[in-house]
Amino acid sequence: MDGTSVGGKVLIFDTTLRDGEQTPGVSFTPEEKLRIARQLARLRVDVIEAGFPAASPGDLEAVRRIALEVEGPVICALARAVEADIRAAWEAIRYAERPRIHVFIATSDVHLRHKLKLSREEVLARAREMVAYARSLCPDVEFSPEDASRTDPAFLREVLEAAIDAGATTVNIPDTVGYAIPAEFGDLIRGIVEGVPNIDRAVISVHCHDDLGLAVANSLAAVAAGARQVECTVNGLGERAGNAALEEVVMALSVRRDLFGVELGVDTTQIAKTSRLVSSISGVAVPPNKAIVGANAFAHESGVHQDGVLKERTTYEIIDPRTVGITRSELVLGKLSGRHALRERLRALGYELSDEELERVFSRFKELADVKEVSEADLEAIVADELFRPPEIYRLEQVQAVCGDKGIPTATVALRAPDGRILVDSNHGTGPVDAVYRAINRIVGEEPRLIAFSIKAITGGLDAIGEVSITVESPDVKGENGKPRIFSGQGASTDIVVASAKAYMNALNKLLAAKEGK
Ligand code: KIV
Ligand code: ZN
């Protein structure tokens, strides 16, 4: 490899909660952001970009809670190069153990001319001034020249030098529209290493989008050329085609350590769990053939391959699945296991439960253990379903559906209303899930539009728990941008119609709370 620099540590900067939330159809509540941030801390990423506080009071609050409650990683907040944004970012992160403000302004001519309507001189001055302002508040400042890969390289170097001079401690090079090709992007980074006089005073970071499917390849080319921070998202979530996938960047750097020779702080055994959590909360399913975290990533189909792996795993496997937290013997508890064993197992998985919470999880566990052996993934699904429900305005008490190839799919639903009454109604639909949703709508008096619905089996086998993730929107509840707000919901059960009903109630309760201004 003709890398300019090898060795040292590559920092993993996770932006799932900021750029990841820009995925079409994805929206996180503050509680969901906090849950993901806690898991990112367990994954031991170096930096969590928790949000864009100036975007909305809700985002500011979510970032502040992460800053106050999540220990370990640097907590970063994004800001445009304007004072009000930088103040909001600082307000949100100032109590973090290690806060960082991330200031950005576009530098490509196309952005300057059509979006900012500023000259190069004006952008240069604004970058310098706003980085200095951020630095007057916070000792750790990252600067991003947006659309860097389409910026005149000489101007880019000039802006970077000014930003470092003004106090930037990290300079991030975004391939904002996923336009770069690996060799070219590596050259751009090398040009910065060699051509920015004060570059030794800052860490070079990269932030690549996947419009041409090259985000990870570009990030790796940048590391080979001297970048020492990579920005990425879990499962590759992000604006349009998404960002570089964290799991792919981390595993490429770790499997090919022979080539890159860099250290990472990430605990790779947390990767599978983090991917499951983000997929479930975001409602964005992981394709089976996705590298590292897809269901087929470690499946060997052909007889020749199976034979090879049985003789020697490394014949067809470059990663031991346990390295990313996939254990083949996943059985954890059976029906004779008691509360103590359950508490210990949950503790090992990172969940500290109160007695009352343990009781709820234990009763769900017992129901499941009566019919099947319970795996770690099952336990996590139960915990998520029982403990991470949004506050309930209406509570699902009962659901019953009749379906088949003849006859009309029909459902009856009972909900507990806020005043304690039990409300029952029925409806029919194109299938049992549609019938359940229509029955719920009749009771609640809402008709949200279903944007996405996905279902996945938590483990193999016909007795597996099914986990449903959905997103809905309603024209009556709009966000700051005037567009309908998106609400996601998850539900888990061995009965997929029940799981679908739970997921819908989850999303609907969030929507109702937003409508009531809660
Ligand atoms: O893609 C991009 O340019 C960004 C910046 C804000 C870093 O997300
Ligand atoms: Zn981005």
Short mmCIF file of C-alpha atoms and ligand atoms in Angstrom, two decimals:
data_model
loop_
_atom_site.label_atom_id
_atom_site.label_comp_id
_atom_site.label_asym_id
_atom_site.label_seq_id
_atom_site.Cartn_x
_atom_site.Cartn_y
_atom_site.Cartn_z
CA MET A 1 0.00 0.00 0.00
CA ASP A 2 1.38 3.41 -0.96
CA GLY A 3 -0.06 5.04 2.18
CA THR A 4 1.47 8.30 3.30
CA SER A 5 1.14 7.33 6.92
CA VAL A 6 0.61 4.06 8.71
CA GLY A 7 0.23 3.43 12.40
CA GLY A 8 -1.51 5.33 15.18
CA LYS A 9 -5.12 5.17 16.22
CA VAL A 10 -8.12 5.70 13.98
CA LEU A 11 -10.97 7.36 15.85
CA ILE A 12 -14.46 6.09 15.12
CA PHE A 13 -16.93 8.98 15.01
CA ASP A 14 -20.48 7.71 14.99
CA THR A 15 -23.13 9.93 13.43
CA THR A 16 -26.08 7.51 13.54
CA LEU A 17 -27.99 9.96 15.75
CA ARG A 18 -27.38 12.92 13.44
CA ASP A 19 -26.72 11.97 9.78
CA GLY A 20 -28.35 8.57 10.45
CA GLU A 21 -31.52 10.33 11.54
CA GLN A 22 -31.53 12.09 8.16
CA THR A 23 -32.41 8.72 6.58
CA PRO A 24 -35.74 9.17 4.80
CA GLY A 25 -38.51 7.90 7.08
CA VAL A 26 -36.38 7.75 10.23
CA SER A 27 -37.01 9.80 13.35
CA PHE A 28 -35.81 9.06 16.89
CA THR A 29 -37.46 10.16 20.13
CA PRO A 30 -35.09 11.51 22.84
CA GLU A 31 -35.49 8.19 24.74
CA GLU A 32 -34.57 6.22 21.62
CA LYS A 33 -31.55 8.44 21.03
CA LEU A 34 -30.45 7.85 24.59
CA ARG A 35 -30.79 4.07 24.24
CA ILE A 36 -28.74 4.09 21.04
CA ALA A 37 -26.13 6.41 22.58
CA ARG A 38 -25.74 4.09 25.59
CA GLN A 39 -25.18 1.17 23.24
CA LEU A 40 -22.65 3.22 21.21
CA ALA A 41 -20.80 3.85 24.47
CA ARG A 42 -20.75 0.07 25.11
CA LEU A 43 -19.43 -0.35 21.57
CA ARG A 44 -16.73 2.10 22.67
CA VAL A 45 -16.89 4.45 19.70
CA ASP A 46 -14.62 7.45 20.23
CA VAL A 47 -17.13 10.17 19.35
CA ILE A 48 -20.93 10.25 19.28
CA GLU A 49 -22.44 12.99 17.14
CA ALA A 50 -25.66 13.23 19.13
CA GLY A 51 -27.61 15.67 16.95
CA PHE A 52 -28.09 19.12 15.51
CA PRO A 53 -29.41 21.18 18.46
CA ALA A 54 -30.36 24.24 16.41
CA ALA A 55 -32.70 22.10 14.30
CA SER A 56 -35.37 21.85 17.00
CA PRO A 57 -35.86 22.21 20.77
CA GLY A 58 -36.48 18.43 20.83
CA ASP A 59 -33.09 17.74 19.30
CA LEU A 60 -31.38 20.14 21.70
CA GLU A 61 -33.01 18.34 24.63
CA ALA A 62 -32.04 14.90 23.31
CA VAL A 63 -28.41 15.98 22.84
CA ARG A 64 -28.35 17.52 26.32
CA ARG A 65 -29.61 14.30 27.91
CA ILE A 66 -26.96 12.28 26.09
CA ALA A 67 -24.28 14.76 27.19
CA LEU A 68 -25.42 14.47 30.79
CA GLU A 69 -26.03 10.74 30.94
CA VAL A 70 -23.65 8.96 28.56
CA GLU A 71 -20.10 8.46 29.75
CA GLY A 72 -17.06 7.46 27.75
CA PRO A 73 -17.13 8.87 24.21
CA VAL A 74 -16.72 12.50 23.24
CA ILE A 75 -20.23 13.96 22.77
CA CYS A 76 -20.47 16.14 19.70
CA ALA A 77 -23.17 18.52 18.41
CA LEU A 78 -23.44 19.87 14.88
CA ALA A 79 -23.79 23.57 14.06
CA ARG A 80 -23.89 25.63 10.88
CA ALA A 81 -21.27 28.37 10.83
CA VAL A 82 -23.61 30.85 12.51
CA GLU A 83 -23.48 32.08 16.09
CA ALA A 84 -27.01 30.98 17.06
CA ASP A 85 -26.32 27.38 15.97
CA ILE A 86 -23.00 27.29 17.80
CA ARG A 87 -24.63 28.65 20.96
CA ALA A 88 -27.37 26.00 20.75
CA ALA A 89 -24.76 23.28 20.22
CA TRP A 90 -22.76 24.46 23.23
CA GLU A 91 -25.91 24.74 25.35
CA ALA A 92 -26.64 21.08 24.57
CA ILE A 93 -23.20 19.58 25.19
CA ARG A 94 -21.51 21.84 27.71
CA TYR A 95 -22.01 19.38 30.61
CA ALA A 96 -20.59 16.38 28.76
CA GLU A 97 -17.41 14.86 30.17
CA ARG A 98 -15.75 15.66 26.84
CA PRO A 99 -17.81 18.02 24.64
CA ARG A 100 -17.15 18.80 20.98
CA ILE A 101 -18.73 21.41 18.67
CA HIS A 102 -18.80 20.50 14.97
CA VAL A 103 -19.05 23.59 12.74
CA PHE A 104 -19.69 23.25 9.00
CA ILE A 105 -19.98 25.51 5.97
CA ALA A 106 -20.03 24.57 2.29
CA THR A 107 -16.94 25.35 0.23
CA SER A 108 -17.66 24.06 -3.30
CA ASP A 109 -18.46 26.65 -5.96
CA VAL A 110 -21.80 25.04 -6.72
CA HIS A 111 -22.87 25.44 -3.07
CA LEU A 112 -21.43 28.95 -2.78
CA ARG A 113 -23.15 30.16 -5.92
CA HIS A 114 -26.57 28.54 -5.58
CA LYS A 115 -27.06 27.83 -1.90
CA LEU A 116 -25.05 30.27 0.21
CA LYS A 117 -24.75 33.08 -2.33
CA LEU A 118 -21.39 33.97 -0.80
CA SER A 119 -17.98 34.55 -2.35
CA ARG A 120 -14.97 32.38 -1.49
CA GLU A 121 -13.53 35.25 0.57
CA GLU A 122 -16.75 35.51 2.56
CA VAL A 123 -16.82 31.77 3.25
CA LEU A 124 -13.18 31.81 4.32
CA ALA A 125 -13.83 34.68 6.71
CA ARG A 126 -16.99 33.05 8.10
CA ALA A 127 -15.21 29.73 8.66
CA ARG A 128 -12.37 31.46 10.51
CA GLU A 129 -14.70 33.60 12.62
CA MET A 130 -17.14 30.84 13.56
CA VAL A 131 -14.45 28.29 14.39
CA ALA A 132 -12.85 30.91 16.65
CA TYR A 133 -16.22 31.55 18.27
CA ALA A 134 -16.82 27.82 18.84
CA ARG A 135 -13.30 27.49 20.25
CA SER A 136 -13.97 30.35 22.69
CA LEU A 137 -16.69 28.12 24.16
CA CYS A 138 -15.30 24.62 23.79
CA PRO A 139 -11.73 23.24 23.74
CA ASP A 140 -12.61 20.59 21.14
CA VAL A 141 -13.83 21.95 17.78
CA GLU A 142 -14.30 20.08 14.54
CA PHE A 143 -14.61 21.94 11.25
CA SER A 144 -16.18 20.54 8.05
CA PRO A 145 -15.97 22.19 4.63
CA GLU A 146 -19.19 20.70 3.24
CA ASP A 147 -18.93 19.22 -0.28
CA ALA A 148 -15.14 19.12 0.13
CA SER A 149 -14.66 16.51 -2.60
CA ARG A 150 -16.16 18.91 -5.18
CA THR A 151 -14.27 21.94 -3.83
CA ASP A 152 -11.28 23.44 -5.64
CA PRO A 153 -8.45 21.61 -3.75
CA ALA A 154 -6.35 24.77 -3.41
CA PHE A 155 -9.28 26.69 -1.87
CA LEU A 156 -10.06 23.69 0.34
CA ARG A 157 -6.51 23.72 1.73
CA GLU A 158 -6.73 27.47 2.31
CA VAL A 159 -9.99 27.09 4.30
CA LEU A 160 -8.55 24.21 6.33
CA GLU A 161 -5.46 26.20 7.22
CA ALA A 162 -7.63 29.13 8.35
CA ALA A 163 -9.88 26.83 10.41
CA ILE A 164 -6.92 25.22 12.16
CA ASP A 165 -5.42 28.62 12.73
CA ALA A 166 -8.70 29.69 14.36
CA GLY A 167 -8.65 26.72 16.70
CA ALA A 168 -10.12 23.67 14.94
CA THR A 169 -8.72 20.50 16.50
CA THR A 170 -10.22 18.17 13.88
CA VAL A 171 -10.76 18.94 10.20
CA ASN A 172 -13.30 16.72 8.53
CA ILE A 173 -13.37 16.16 4.77
CA PRO A 174 -16.91 15.30 3.68
CA ASP A 175 -17.71 13.59 0.40
CA THR A 176 -21.16 15.08 0.88
CA VAL A 177 -22.75 13.76 -2.30
CA GLY A 178 -20.82 10.48 -2.55
CA TYR A 179 -19.07 11.63 -5.73
CA ALA A 180 -15.47 10.62 -5.03
CA ILE A 181 -13.64 7.51 -6.22
CA PRO A 182 -11.20 5.84 -3.79
CA ALA A 183 -7.89 6.64 -5.51
CA GLU A 184 -8.98 10.24 -6.08
CA PHE A 185 -10.22 10.66 -2.51
CA GLY A 186 -6.96 9.20 -1.16
CA ASP A 187 -5.06 11.74 -3.27
CA LEU A 188 -7.21 14.56 -1.88
CA ILE A 189 -6.31 13.54 1.67
CA ARG A 190 -2.64 13.15 0.77
CA GLY A 191 -2.73 16.66 -0.73
CA ILE A 192 -4.05 17.96 2.58
CA VAL A 193 -1.42 16.08 4.60
CA GLU A 194 1.30 17.55 2.39
CA GLY A 195 -0.19 20.94 1.49
CA VAL A 196 -1.77 22.39 4.65
CA PRO A 197 1.12 23.91 6.63
CA ASN A 198 -0.47 23.60 10.11
CA ILE A 199 -2.13 20.20 9.55
CA ASP A 200 0.00 18.66 12.34
CA ARG A 201 -2.18 20.62 14.80
CA ALA A 202 -5.40 18.82 13.79
CA VAL A 203 -6.74 15.32 13.24
CA ILE A 204 -7.86 14.65 9.67
CA SER A 205 -11.32 13.10 9.55
CA VAL A 206 -13.42 11.85 6.64
CA HIS A 207 -17.18 11.63 6.17
CA CYS A 208 -18.24 9.69 3.09
CA HIS A 209 -21.69 9.18 1.60
CA ASP A 210 -22.64 6.10 -0.36
CA ASP A 211 -24.28 7.44 -3.52
CA LEU A 212 -21.94 5.36 -5.71
CA GLY A 213 -21.62 2.55 -3.16
CA LEU A 214 -18.07 3.70 -2.36
CA ALA A 215 -18.41 5.25 1.09
CA VAL A 216 -16.45 2.54 2.89
CA ALA A 217 -13.85 2.20 0.11
CA ASN A 218 -13.30 5.98 0.12
CA SER A 219 -12.98 6.04 3.92
CA LEU A 220 -10.35 3.28 3.78
CA ALA A 221 -8.42 5.05 1.02
CA ALA A 222 -8.44 8.14 3.24
CA VAL A 223 -7.06 6.20 6.21
CA ALA A 224 -4.29 4.82 4.01
CA ALA A 225 -3.49 8.40 3.04
CA GLY A 226 -3.32 9.68 6.62
CA ALA A 227 -6.87 10.31 7.91
CA ARG A 228 -7.17 9.36 11.58
CA GLN A 229 -10.90 9.74 12.18
CA VAL A 230 -13.67 8.07 10.19
CA GLU A 231 -17.26 9.24 10.43
CA CYS A 232 -19.81 6.50 9.95
CA THR A 233 -23.23 5.21 10.94
CA VAL A 234 -24.51 1.88 12.20
CA ASN A 235 -25.96 -0.18 9.31
CA GLY A 236 -24.89 2.63 6.95
CA LEU A 237 -27.96 4.76 7.73
CA GLY A 238 -27.88 8.36 6.55
CA GLU A 239 -29.02 10.96 4.06
CA ARG A 240 -30.02 9.44 0.65
CA ALA A 241 -27.96 6.27 0.09
CA GLY A 242 -26.49 6.63 3.57
CA ASN A 243 -23.05 7.01 5.13
CA ALA A 244 -20.09 4.64 5.42
CA ALA A 245 -21.28 1.69 7.52
CA LEU A 246 -19.53 1.61 10.90
CA GLU A 247 -19.41 -2.19 11.05
CA GLU A 248 -17.74 -2.39 7.62
CA VAL A 249 -15.18 0.33 8.31
CA VAL A 250 -14.28 -1.14 11.69
CA MET A 251 -14.02 -4.74 10.48
CA ALA A 252 -12.05 -3.80 7.34
CA LEU A 253 -9.52 -1.88 9.44
CA SER A 254 -9.35 -4.67 11.96
CA VAL A 255 -9.27 -7.70 9.59
CA ARG A 256 -6.70 -5.96 7.35
CA ARG A 257 -4.60 -4.62 10.18
CA ASP A 258 -1.67 -6.16 8.30
CA LEU A 259 -2.22 -3.50 5.66
CA PHE A 260 -3.38 -0.44 7.61
CA GLY A 261 -1.44 -1.01 10.82
CA VAL A 262 -3.82 1.14 12.87
CA GLU A 263 -5.38 0.70 16.30
CA LEU A 264 -9.08 0.98 17.09
CA GLY A 265 -10.82 1.49 20.41
CA VAL A 266 -14.07 -0.24 19.38
CA ASP A 267 -15.29 -3.38 21.17
CA THR A 268 -16.22 -5.35 18.04
CA THR A 269 -18.20 -7.94 20.04
CA GLN A 270 -20.91 -5.28 20.44
CA ILE A 271 -21.38 -4.81 16.69
CA ALA A 272 -24.21 -7.31 16.08
CA LYS A 273 -26.15 -6.10 19.09
CA THR A 274 -25.77 -2.43 18.07
CA SER A 275 -26.89 -3.23 14.54
CA ARG A 276 -30.01 -5.06 15.82
CA LEU A 277 -30.89 -2.20 18.15
CA VAL A 278 -30.52 0.48 15.48
CA SER A 279 -32.45 -1.57 12.94
CA SER A 280 -35.27 -2.18 15.37
CA ILE A 281 -35.54 1.44 16.54
CA SER A 282 -35.09 3.02 13.11
CA GLY A 283 -37.42 0.55 11.39
CA VAL A 284 -34.82 0.13 8.63
CA ALA A 285 -34.30 -3.57 8.04
CA VAL A 286 -30.78 -4.91 7.46
CA PRO A 287 -30.65 -6.73 4.09
CA PRO A 288 -29.69 -10.41 4.52
CA ASN A 289 -26.65 -10.03 2.27
CA LYS A 290 -25.31 -6.96 4.11
CA ALA A 291 -21.63 -7.34 5.03
CA ILE A 292 -20.85 -8.15 8.70
CA VAL A 293 -24.39 -7.78 10.11
CA GLY A 294 -26.68 -9.31 7.46
CA ALA A 295 -28.38 -12.61 8.34
CA ASN A 296 -26.36 -14.38 5.63
CA ALA A 297 -22.99 -12.80 6.44
CA PHE A 298 -21.80 -16.01 8.09
CA ALA A 299 -24.10 -18.53 6.39
CA HIS A 300 -22.48 -21.16 4.18
CA GLU A 301 -24.86 -22.54 1.60
CA SER A 302 -22.87 -24.67 -0.82
CA GLY A 303 -21.80 -28.16 0.24
CA VAL A 304 -18.19 -27.45 -0.71
CA HIS A 305 -18.10 -24.38 1.53
CA GLN A 306 -19.81 -26.14 4.43
CA ASP A 307 -17.35 -28.99 4.16
CA GLY A 308 -14.44 -26.53 4.11
CA VAL A 309 -15.67 -24.59 7.15
CA LEU A 310 -16.22 -27.80 9.11
CA LYS A 311 -12.65 -28.87 8.37
CA GLU A 312 -11.14 -25.45 9.03
CA ARG A 313 -13.24 -22.33 9.63
CA THR A 314 -10.80 -19.98 7.92
CA THR A 315 -11.17 -21.74 4.56
CA TYR A 316 -14.28 -19.67 3.85
CA GLU A 317 -14.56 -17.28 6.80
CA ILE A 318 -12.34 -14.23 7.17
CA ILE A 319 -14.03 -13.20 10.42
CA ASP A 320 -14.86 -15.39 13.37
CA PRO A 321 -18.54 -14.49 13.93
CA ARG A 322 -17.88 -14.28 17.69
CA THR A 323 -15.62 -11.29 16.99
CA VAL A 324 -18.69 -9.27 16.03
CA GLY A 325 -20.87 -10.72 18.78
CA ILE A 326 -22.58 -13.52 16.90
CA THR A 327 -22.50 -16.69 18.96
CA ARG A 328 -23.58 -19.91 17.33
CA SER A 329 -24.73 -21.53 20.55
CA GLU A 330 -27.11 -18.84 21.60
CA LEU A 331 -29.18 -20.83 24.05
CA VAL A 332 -29.19 -18.94 27.31
CA LEU A 333 -32.11 -19.99 29.48
CA GLY A 334 -34.74 -22.71 29.67
CA LYS A 335 -38.11 -23.01 31.37
CA LEU A 336 -36.59 -24.09 34.67
CA SER A 337 -34.47 -20.96 34.95
CA GLY A 338 -35.50 -18.64 37.78
CA ARG A 339 -35.50 -14.91 38.42
CA HIS A 340 -31.93 -14.90 39.68
CA ALA A 341 -30.56 -16.56 36.53
CA LEU A 342 -32.60 -14.17 34.39
CA ARG A 343 -31.32 -11.11 36.29
CA GLU A 344 -27.72 -12.29 35.92
CA ARG A 345 -28.14 -12.95 32.21
CA LEU A 346 -29.70 -9.54 31.64
CA ARG A 347 -26.92 -7.92 33.64
CA ALA A 348 -24.37 -9.60 31.37
CA LEU A 349 -26.24 -8.14 28.41
CA GLY A 350 -25.97 -4.67 29.94
CA TYR A 351 -29.50 -4.32 31.42
CA GLU A 352 -29.86 -3.34 35.08
CA LEU A 353 -33.54 -3.88 35.95
CA SER A 354 -35.61 -2.77 38.95
CA ASP A 355 -37.59 -5.52 40.77
CA GLU A 356 -40.80 -4.43 39.09
CA GLU A 357 -39.19 -4.44 35.62
CA LEU A 358 -37.66 -7.84 36.28
CA GLU A 359 -41.09 -9.20 37.20
CA ARG A 360 -42.55 -8.02 33.88
CA VAL A 361 -39.68 -9.43 31.85
CA PHE A 362 -39.76 -12.67 33.88
CA SER A 363 -43.42 -13.26 33.15
CA ARG A 364 -42.86 -12.73 29.37
CA PHE A 365 -39.79 -14.96 29.57
CA LYS A 366 -41.78 -17.75 31.26
CA GLU A 367 -44.49 -17.60 28.58
CA LEU A 368 -41.82 -17.98 25.91
CA ALA A 369 -39.76 -20.58 27.75
CA ASP A 370 -42.86 -22.79 27.89
CA VAL A 371 -42.79 -23.12 24.14
CA LYS A 372 -39.12 -22.74 23.21
CA GLU A 373 -35.58 -22.35 24.43
CA VAL A 374 -34.84 -18.67 24.97
CA SER A 375 -31.81 -17.09 23.29
CA GLU A 376 -30.01 -13.82 24.05
CA ALA A 377 -31.67 -12.20 21.05
CA ASP A 378 -35.10 -13.32 22.34
CA LEU A 379 -34.32 -11.78 25.73
CA GLU A 380 -33.31 -8.51 24.13
CA ALA A 381 -36.54 -8.44 22.13
CA ILE A 382 -38.58 -9.02 25.31
CA VAL A 383 -36.69 -6.29 27.20
CA ALA A 384 -37.21 -3.83 24.35
CA ASP A 385 -40.89 -4.72 24.10
CA GLU A 386 -41.58 -4.51 27.84
CA LEU A 387 -39.31 -1.73 29.02
CA PHE A 388 -38.77 0.66 26.16
CA ARG A 389 -42.35 1.37 25.20
CA PRO A 390 -43.19 5.06 24.84
CA PRO A 391 -45.64 6.40 27.46
CA GLU A 392 -48.99 4.83 26.66
CA ILE A 393 -52.06 6.97 26.09
CA TYR A 394 -53.99 3.94 24.84
CA ARG A 395 -52.88 0.49 25.95
CA LEU A 396 -53.39 -2.63 23.89
CA GLU A 397 -55.36 -5.11 26.03
CA GLN A 398 -56.42 -7.72 23.50
CA VAL A 399 -56.20 -8.44 19.82
CA GLN A 400 -57.85 -11.18 17.83
CA ALA A 401 -57.81 -11.67 14.07
CA VAL A 402 -59.46 -14.12 11.69
CA CYS A 403 -57.96 -14.64 8.25
CA GLY A 404 -57.48 -17.20 5.50
CA ASP A 405 -57.74 -17.52 1.74
CA LYS A 406 -61.56 -17.58 1.84
CA GLY A 407 -63.59 -15.07 3.81
CA ILE A 408 -62.90 -11.51 4.87
CA PRO A 409 -59.95 -10.81 7.19
CA THR A 410 -61.51 -9.41 10.36
CA ALA A 411 -60.07 -8.18 13.65
CA THR A 412 -61.38 -7.25 17.09
CA VAL A 413 -59.27 -5.07 19.34
CA ALA A 414 -59.64 -3.97 22.97
CA LEU A 415 -57.77 -0.86 24.13
CA ARG A 416 -57.60 0.71 27.58
CA ALA A 417 -58.42 4.41 27.19
CA PRO A 418 -56.68 7.18 29.21
CA ASP A 419 -59.70 7.30 31.57
CA GLY A 420 -59.42 3.55 32.28
CA ARG A 421 -62.38 2.42 30.17
CA ILE A 422 -61.94 -0.62 27.95
CA LEU A 423 -62.96 0.22 24.38
CA VAL A 424 -63.66 -2.61 21.94
CA ASP A 425 -64.17 -2.39 18.19
CA SER A 426 -63.84 -4.55 15.08
CA ASN A 427 -63.07 -3.96 11.44
CA HIS A 428 -62.11 -5.81 8.30
CA GLY A 429 -59.23 -5.24 5.92
CA THR A 430 -57.12 -6.64 3.12
CA GLY A 431 -55.35 -8.89 5.60
CA PRO A 432 -55.28 -9.49 9.36
CA VAL A 433 -52.78 -6.69 10.07
CA ASP A 434 -54.75 -4.19 8.00
CA ALA A 435 -57.94 -5.26 9.82
CA VAL A 436 -56.25 -4.80 13.23
CA TYR A 437 -54.94 -1.34 12.28
CA ARG A 438 -58.37 -0.28 11.02
CA ALA A 439 -60.02 -1.50 14.23
CA ILE A 440 -57.49 0.49 16.30
CA ASN A 441 -58.07 3.58 14.13
CA ARG A 442 -61.80 3.36 14.80
CA ILE A 443 -61.27 3.33 18.54
CA VAL A 444 -58.66 6.08 18.63
CA GLY A 445 -60.19 8.27 15.91
CA GLU A 446 -56.92 8.64 13.96
CA GLU A 447 -55.97 7.46 10.50
CA PRO A 448 -52.19 7.73 10.21
CA ARG A 449 -50.55 6.80 6.94
CA LEU A 450 -48.35 3.72 7.13
CA ILE A 451 -44.99 4.58 5.55
CA ALA A 452 -42.99 1.43 6.24
CA PHE A 453 -43.62 -1.98 7.73
CA SER A 454 -40.99 -4.64 8.24
CA ILE A 455 -40.98 -7.92 10.05
CA LYS A 456 -38.11 -10.15 11.00
CA ALA A 457 -37.66 -13.35 12.93
CA ILE A 458 -35.39 -12.79 15.93
CA THR A 459 -34.02 -16.34 15.78
CA GLY A 460 -34.44 -19.23 13.35
CA GLY A 461 -37.26 -21.77 13.56
CA LEU A 462 -41.02 -21.64 13.34
CA ASP A 463 -41.32 -20.78 17.03
CA ALA A 464 -39.17 -17.64 16.68
CA ILE A 465 -40.22 -14.28 18.08
CA GLY A 466 -41.26 -11.95 15.27
CA GLU A 467 -40.22 -8.32 15.59
CA VAL A 468 -42.22 -5.74 13.68
CA SER A 469 -40.98 -2.22 13.00
CA ILE A 470 -43.22 0.38 11.44
CA THR A 471 -43.25 4.08 10.68
CA VAL A 472 -46.36 6.21 10.30
CA GLU A 473 -47.16 9.85 9.67
CA SER A 474 -50.23 12.05 9.96
CA PRO A 475 -50.92 15.30 8.10
CA ASP A 476 -52.21 16.70 11.42
CA VAL A 477 -48.84 16.51 13.18
CA LYS A 478 -46.13 18.52 11.45
CA GLY A 479 -42.46 19.01 12.26
CA GLU A 480 -40.44 22.25 12.35
CA ASN A 481 -40.00 22.03 8.56
CA GLY A 482 -43.76 22.01 7.98
CA LYS A 483 -43.71 18.41 6.78
CA PRO A 484 -45.67 15.61 8.53
CA ARG A 485 -43.65 14.18 11.40
CA ILE A 486 -42.65 10.55 11.29
CA PHE A 487 -43.29 8.21 14.21
CA SER A 488 -41.75 4.77 14.51
CA GLY A 489 -42.89 1.81 16.59
CA GLN A 490 -41.66 -1.67 17.40
CA GLY A 491 -43.39 -4.74 18.78
CA ALA A 492 -42.31 -8.30 19.46
CA SER A 493 -44.30 -11.49 19.91
CA THR A 494 -44.33 -15.08 18.69
CA ASP A 495 -47.63 -14.10 17.03
CA ILE A 496 -46.84 -11.68 14.21
CA VAL A 497 -50.31 -10.13 14.21
CA VAL A 498 -49.89 -9.30 17.90
CA ALA A 499 -46.36 -7.97 17.22
CA SER A 500 -47.83 -5.81 14.43
CA ALA A 501 -50.53 -4.46 16.75
CA LYS A 502 -47.95 -3.62 19.44
CA ALA A 503 -45.71 -1.82 16.93
CA TYR A 504 -48.68 0.19 15.69
CA MET A 505 -49.77 1.15 19.22
CA ASN A 506 -46.19 2.23 19.93
CA ALA A 507 -46.10 4.58 16.95
CA LEU A 508 -49.66 5.76 17.49
CA ASN A 509 -49.03 6.64 21.15
CA LYS A 510 -46.04 8.75 20.09
CA LEU A 511 -48.17 10.48 17.47
CA LEU A 512 -50.98 11.16 19.96
CA ALA A 513 -48.51 12.51 22.53
CA ALA A 514 -47.03 14.85 19.90
CA LYS A 515 -50.51 15.98 18.91
CA GLU A 516 -51.29 16.79 22.53
CA GLY A 517 -48.01 18.71 22.64
CA LYS A 518 -46.41 16.34 25.16
O1 KIV B 1 -22.40 15.14 4.42
C1 KIV B 1 -21.97 16.18 4.95
O2 KIV B 1 -21.30 17.01 4.34
C2 KIV B 1 -22.31 16.40 6.35
C3 KIV B 1 -21.59 17.51 7.04
C4 KIV B 1 -22.47 18.27 7.93
C5 KIV B 1 -20.39 16.95 7.76
O3 KIV B 1 -23.08 15.66 6.92
ZN ZN B 2 -23.29 13.74 5.80
#
